[in-house]
């Protein structure tokens, strides 16, 4: 993958570490330039794909960064392949997506309906106003929408189905270093993390008044689903 293919988030997150670390970003199955096989997708499948890539590249134990679905894949990877994970850096994400309230269920139903009836571009427009709400974000919103629209609708819906009801909260390895930024989605608030995630894990949370600039940084060929690895050179 060329430097031009790295997304803005990955560039920003790694620009100060590339001298000491090997940085790798990839598109998960069903997104970007990676294949889009039919059939059901699962979080275990996504994590196994990530594990196979780490092993193929002989990276050893890595620091895994992920935003949104990428963060969920990172948690699944830590649960299924702890021998490959040194630490996690999580943004706008969490170790489960169990819909407990009517509001949460309606939000997912709305997402599916918009994507099916109006397409990926329309859903990108909706998301862009949430993640990039300020007037000065106009240019970034346009870029976000264009890149989001490139995702395959059928593959996106299969990936979304893999998330709903998923959890690895009880399976996370002990004493795993995690840095998390709950971001703009209230379900992943700091209070939620402290309540749901096992206290045996080592956590550090960040707080920011406006999460939008950081939330944008997942935008490229595949928007909400791009994990990245940082490995010692």
Protein backbone atom coordinates (compact mmCIF):
# COMPACT_ATOMS: atom_id res chain seq x y z
CA UNK A 1 0.00 0.00 0.00
CA UNK A 2 1.40 3.38 -0.98
CA UNK A 3 1.56 6.39 1.26
CA UNK A 4 -1.19 8.02 -0.85
CA UNK A 5 -3.51 5.14 -0.02
CA UNK A 6 -3.20 5.62 3.74
CA UNK A 7 -6.27 7.34 5.10
CA UNK A 8 -6.14 10.68 6.86
CA UNK A 9 -6.73 9.18 10.28
CA UNK A 10 -3.94 6.66 9.94
CA UNK A 11 -1.54 9.33 8.68
CA UNK A 12 -2.32 11.65 11.58
CA UNK A 13 -2.10 8.88 14.14
CA UNK A 14 1.22 7.53 12.93
CA UNK A 15 3.12 10.55 11.63
CA UNK A 16 5.11 10.81 14.86
CA UNK A 17 5.74 7.09 15.23
CA UNK A 18 6.87 5.92 11.80
CA UNK A 19 10.53 6.49 12.60
CA UNK A 20 10.37 3.87 15.34
CA UNK A 21 7.47 1.68 14.24
CA UNK A 22 6.40 -0.22 11.16
CA UNK A 23 2.90 0.99 10.21
CA UNK A 24 0.38 -1.12 8.27
CA UNK A 25 -3.21 -0.28 7.24
CA UNK A 26 -5.59 -2.53 5.33
CA UNK A 27 -9.17 -2.72 4.03
CA UNK A 28 -11.27 -5.41 5.72
CA UNK A 29 -13.21 -7.91 3.64
CA UNK A 30 -16.15 -6.33 1.87
CA UNK A 31 -14.59 -2.86 1.85
CA UNK A 32 -12.21 -0.81 -0.24
CA UNK A 33 -9.93 -2.84 -2.50
CA UNK A 34 -10.33 -6.08 -0.55
CA UNK A 35 -12.61 -8.77 -1.96
CA UNK A 36 -16.35 -8.76 -1.28
CA UNK A 37 -17.38 -12.41 -0.96
CA UNK A 38 -21.04 -13.28 -0.54
CA UNK A 39 -22.56 -15.00 2.46
CA UNK A 40 -22.65 -13.93 6.09
CA UNK A 41 -19.83 -11.99 7.69
CA UNK A 42 -18.83 -12.39 11.34
CA UNK A 43 -16.58 -10.57 13.77
CA UNK A 44 -14.57 -13.75 14.25
CA UNK A 45 -14.03 -13.84 10.51
CA UNK A 46 -12.82 -10.23 10.46
CA UNK A 47 -10.45 -10.90 13.37
CA UNK A 48 -9.11 -14.08 11.78
CA UNK A 49 -8.40 -12.11 8.60
CA UNK A 50 -6.45 -9.56 10.65
CA UNK A 51 -4.54 -12.30 12.45
CA UNK A 52 -3.62 -13.97 9.16
CA UNK A 53 -2.29 -10.67 7.82
CA UNK A 54 -0.19 -10.03 10.93
CA UNK A 55 1.24 -13.53 10.73
CA UNK A 56 1.85 -13.35 6.99
CA UNK A 57 3.78 -10.09 7.42
CA UNK A 58 5.64 -11.55 10.43
CA UNK A 59 4.92 -8.49 12.54
CA UNK A 60 4.93 -10.25 15.90
CA UNK A 61 2.88 -8.62 18.67
CA UNK A 62 1.41 -5.33 17.47
CA UNK A 63 -0.35 -2.23 18.76
CA UNK A 64 -3.76 -2.26 17.04
CA UNK A 65 -5.63 0.94 16.21
CA UNK A 66 -9.25 0.98 15.11
CA UNK A 67 -12.13 3.41 14.64
CA UNK A 68 -15.78 2.35 14.79
CA UNK A 69 -16.01 -1.16 13.31
CA UNK A 70 -12.22 -1.21 13.11
CA UNK A 71 -12.13 -0.81 16.88
CA UNK A 72 -14.56 -3.70 17.31
CA UNK A 73 -12.36 -5.88 15.13
CA UNK A 74 -9.42 -4.87 17.32
CA UNK A 75 -11.29 -6.06 20.44
CA UNK A 76 -12.22 -9.34 18.74
CA UNK A 77 -8.61 -9.81 17.67
CA UNK A 78 -7.45 -9.29 21.26
CA UNK A 79 -9.98 -11.84 22.49
CA UNK A 80 -9.26 -14.50 19.85
CA UNK A 81 -5.55 -13.94 19.26
CA UNK A 82 -4.07 -12.34 22.40
CA UNK A 83 -0.63 -13.60 21.42
CA UNK A 84 -0.63 -11.09 18.53
CA UNK A 85 -1.81 -7.98 20.43
CA UNK A 86 0.43 -5.74 22.49
CA UNK A 87 -2.12 -2.98 23.08
CA UNK A 88 -5.27 -1.36 21.65
CA UNK A 89 -5.99 2.21 20.56
CA UNK A 90 -9.76 2.56 20.18
CA UNK A 91 -11.79 5.48 18.78
CA UNK A 92 -15.61 5.71 18.55
CA UNK A 93 -15.96 2.05 19.41
CA UNK A 94 -16.34 -0.57 22.11
CA UNK A 95 -16.15 -4.32 22.85
CA UNK A 96 -19.83 -4.99 22.16
CA UNK A 97 -22.83 -3.84 20.15
CA UNK A 98 -25.74 -5.27 22.10
CA UNK A 99 -28.89 -3.27 21.45
CA UNK A 100 -30.61 -2.89 24.81
CA UNK A 101 -32.93 0.04 24.30
CA UNK A 102 -35.65 0.88 21.80
CA UNK A 103 -33.66 3.95 20.74
CA UNK A 104 -30.60 1.85 19.90
CA UNK A 105 -32.69 -0.66 17.95
CA UNK A 106 -34.38 2.12 16.00
CA UNK A 107 -31.01 3.69 15.15
CA UNK A 108 -29.82 0.46 13.49
CA UNK A 109 -33.15 -0.02 11.73
CA UNK A 110 -32.91 3.53 10.40
CA UNK A 111 -29.39 2.91 9.13
CA UNK A 112 -30.42 -0.23 7.29
CA UNK A 113 -33.46 1.46 5.77
CA UNK A 114 -31.49 4.48 4.52
CA UNK A 115 -28.78 2.30 2.97
CA UNK A 116 -31.27 -0.05 1.29
CA UNK A 117 -33.62 2.63 0.01
CA UNK A 118 -31.29 5.56 -0.68
CA UNK A 119 -27.83 4.03 -1.00
CA UNK A 120 -24.41 4.47 0.54
CA UNK A 121 -24.02 8.08 -0.53
CA UNK A 122 -27.11 9.15 1.40
CA UNK A 123 -25.96 7.39 4.55
CA UNK A 124 -22.59 9.07 4.12
CA UNK A 125 -24.35 12.42 4.01
CA UNK A 126 -26.19 11.61 7.26
CA UNK A 127 -23.02 10.47 9.00
CA UNK A 128 -20.99 13.44 7.78
CA UNK A 129 -23.27 15.90 9.59
CA UNK A 130 -22.83 13.95 12.82
CA UNK A 131 -19.10 13.45 12.63
CA UNK A 132 -18.24 16.81 11.04
CA UNK A 133 -20.83 19.27 12.34
CA UNK A 134 -18.97 22.57 12.24
CA UNK A 135 -19.14 25.10 9.35
CA UNK A 136 -15.39 24.85 8.77
CA UNK A 137 -15.78 21.10 8.16
CA UNK A 138 -17.55 21.69 4.83
CA UNK A 139 -14.67 20.52 2.66
CA UNK A 140 -14.03 17.52 4.88
CA UNK A 141 -17.71 16.55 4.76
CA UNK A 142 -17.60 16.53 0.96
CA UNK A 143 -14.52 14.29 0.98
CA UNK A 144 -16.10 12.02 3.58
CA UNK A 145 -19.27 11.58 1.49
CA UNK A 146 -17.37 10.83 -1.72
CA UNK A 147 -15.25 8.20 -0.04
CA UNK A 148 -18.13 6.65 1.90
CA UNK A 149 -20.12 6.29 -1.33
CA UNK A 150 -17.42 3.94 -2.70
CA UNK A 151 -18.35 1.21 -0.22
CA UNK A 152 -20.38 -1.70 -1.57
CA UNK A 153 -23.96 -1.59 -0.23
CA UNK A 154 -24.52 -5.34 0.07
CA UNK A 155 -21.16 -5.92 1.76
CA UNK A 156 -21.77 -3.02 4.14
CA UNK A 157 -25.12 -4.45 5.22
CA UNK A 158 -23.55 -7.87 5.79
CA UNK A 159 -20.87 -6.24 7.94
CA UNK A 160 -23.51 -4.32 9.90
CA UNK A 161 -25.40 -7.55 10.57
CA UNK A 162 -22.20 -9.07 11.94
CA UNK A 163 -21.98 -6.27 14.50
CA UNK A 164 -25.51 -6.35 15.89
CA UNK A 165 -25.68 -8.46 19.04
CA UNK A 166 -21.92 -9.01 19.07
CA UNK A 167 -19.87 -8.88 22.29
CA UNK A 168 -16.44 -9.91 23.55
CA UNK A 169 -16.59 -7.88 26.77
CA UNK A 170 -16.29 -10.95 29.00
CA UNK A 171 -13.50 -12.47 26.91
CA UNK A 172 -10.94 -9.69 26.82
CA UNK A 173 -7.50 -10.68 28.11
CA UNK A 174 -6.45 -9.40 31.55
CA UNK A 175 -4.09 -6.44 31.88
CA UNK A 176 -4.44 -5.46 28.24
CA UNK A 177 -3.32 -1.82 27.78
CA UNK A 178 -6.09 0.14 26.07
CA UNK A 179 -6.31 3.79 25.11
CA UNK A 180 -9.86 4.75 24.18
CA UNK A 181 -11.54 7.85 22.84
CA UNK A 182 -15.31 7.33 23.15
CA UNK A 183 -15.86 9.87 20.39
CA UNK A 184 -19.22 11.18 19.28
CA UNK A 185 -21.43 8.16 19.96
CA UNK A 186 -23.02 8.28 23.41
CA UNK A 187 -23.22 4.49 23.74
CA UNK A 188 -19.43 4.51 24.02
CA UNK A 189 -19.13 7.17 26.75
CA UNK A 190 -16.36 6.99 29.34
CA UNK A 191 -18.96 6.07 31.96
CA UNK A 192 -20.14 3.22 29.74
CA UNK A 193 -16.58 1.90 29.45
CA UNK A 194 -16.03 2.01 33.18
CA UNK A 195 -19.28 0.12 33.80
CA UNK A 196 -19.07 -2.52 31.09
CA UNK A 197 -15.38 -3.33 30.65
CA UNK A 198 -13.71 -5.58 33.24
CA UNK A 199 -11.85 -3.59 35.89
CA UNK A 200 -8.86 -5.92 35.55
CA UNK A 201 -7.98 -4.26 32.26
CA UNK A 202 -5.77 -1.20 32.15
CA UNK A 203 -7.69 1.72 30.65
CA UNK A 204 -6.92 5.28 29.71
CA UNK A 205 -9.65 7.48 28.27
CA UNK A 206 -9.33 10.77 26.45
CA UNK A 207 -11.78 13.65 26.56
CA UNK A 208 -12.40 16.23 23.85
CA UNK A 209 -15.13 18.81 23.41
CA UNK A 210 -15.56 18.08 19.69
CA UNK A 211 -14.71 14.63 18.32
CA UNK A 212 -15.48 15.38 14.68
CA UNK A 213 -11.94 16.11 13.39
CA UNK A 214 -10.68 12.82 14.83
CA UNK A 215 -13.75 10.93 13.65
CA UNK A 216 -13.02 12.02 10.08
CA UNK A 217 -9.71 10.31 10.15
CA UNK A 218 -11.17 6.96 9.15
CA UNK A 219 -12.07 8.25 5.70
CA UNK A 220 -10.59 6.58 2.63
CA UNK A 221 -11.67 3.76 0.31
CA UNK A 222 -13.40 2.07 3.25
CA UNK A 223 -14.66 4.49 5.83
CA UNK A 224 -15.68 3.08 9.17
CA UNK A 225 -13.79 -0.18 9.02
CA UNK A 226 -10.08 0.33 8.77
CA UNK A 227 -7.92 -1.17 11.50
CA UNK A 228 -4.20 -0.50 11.50
CA UNK A 229 -1.18 -2.16 13.06
CA UNK A 230 1.92 -0.62 14.62
CA UNK A 231 4.78 -3.06 15.10
CA UNK A 232 8.27 -2.60 16.50
CA UNK A 233 10.88 -2.51 13.78
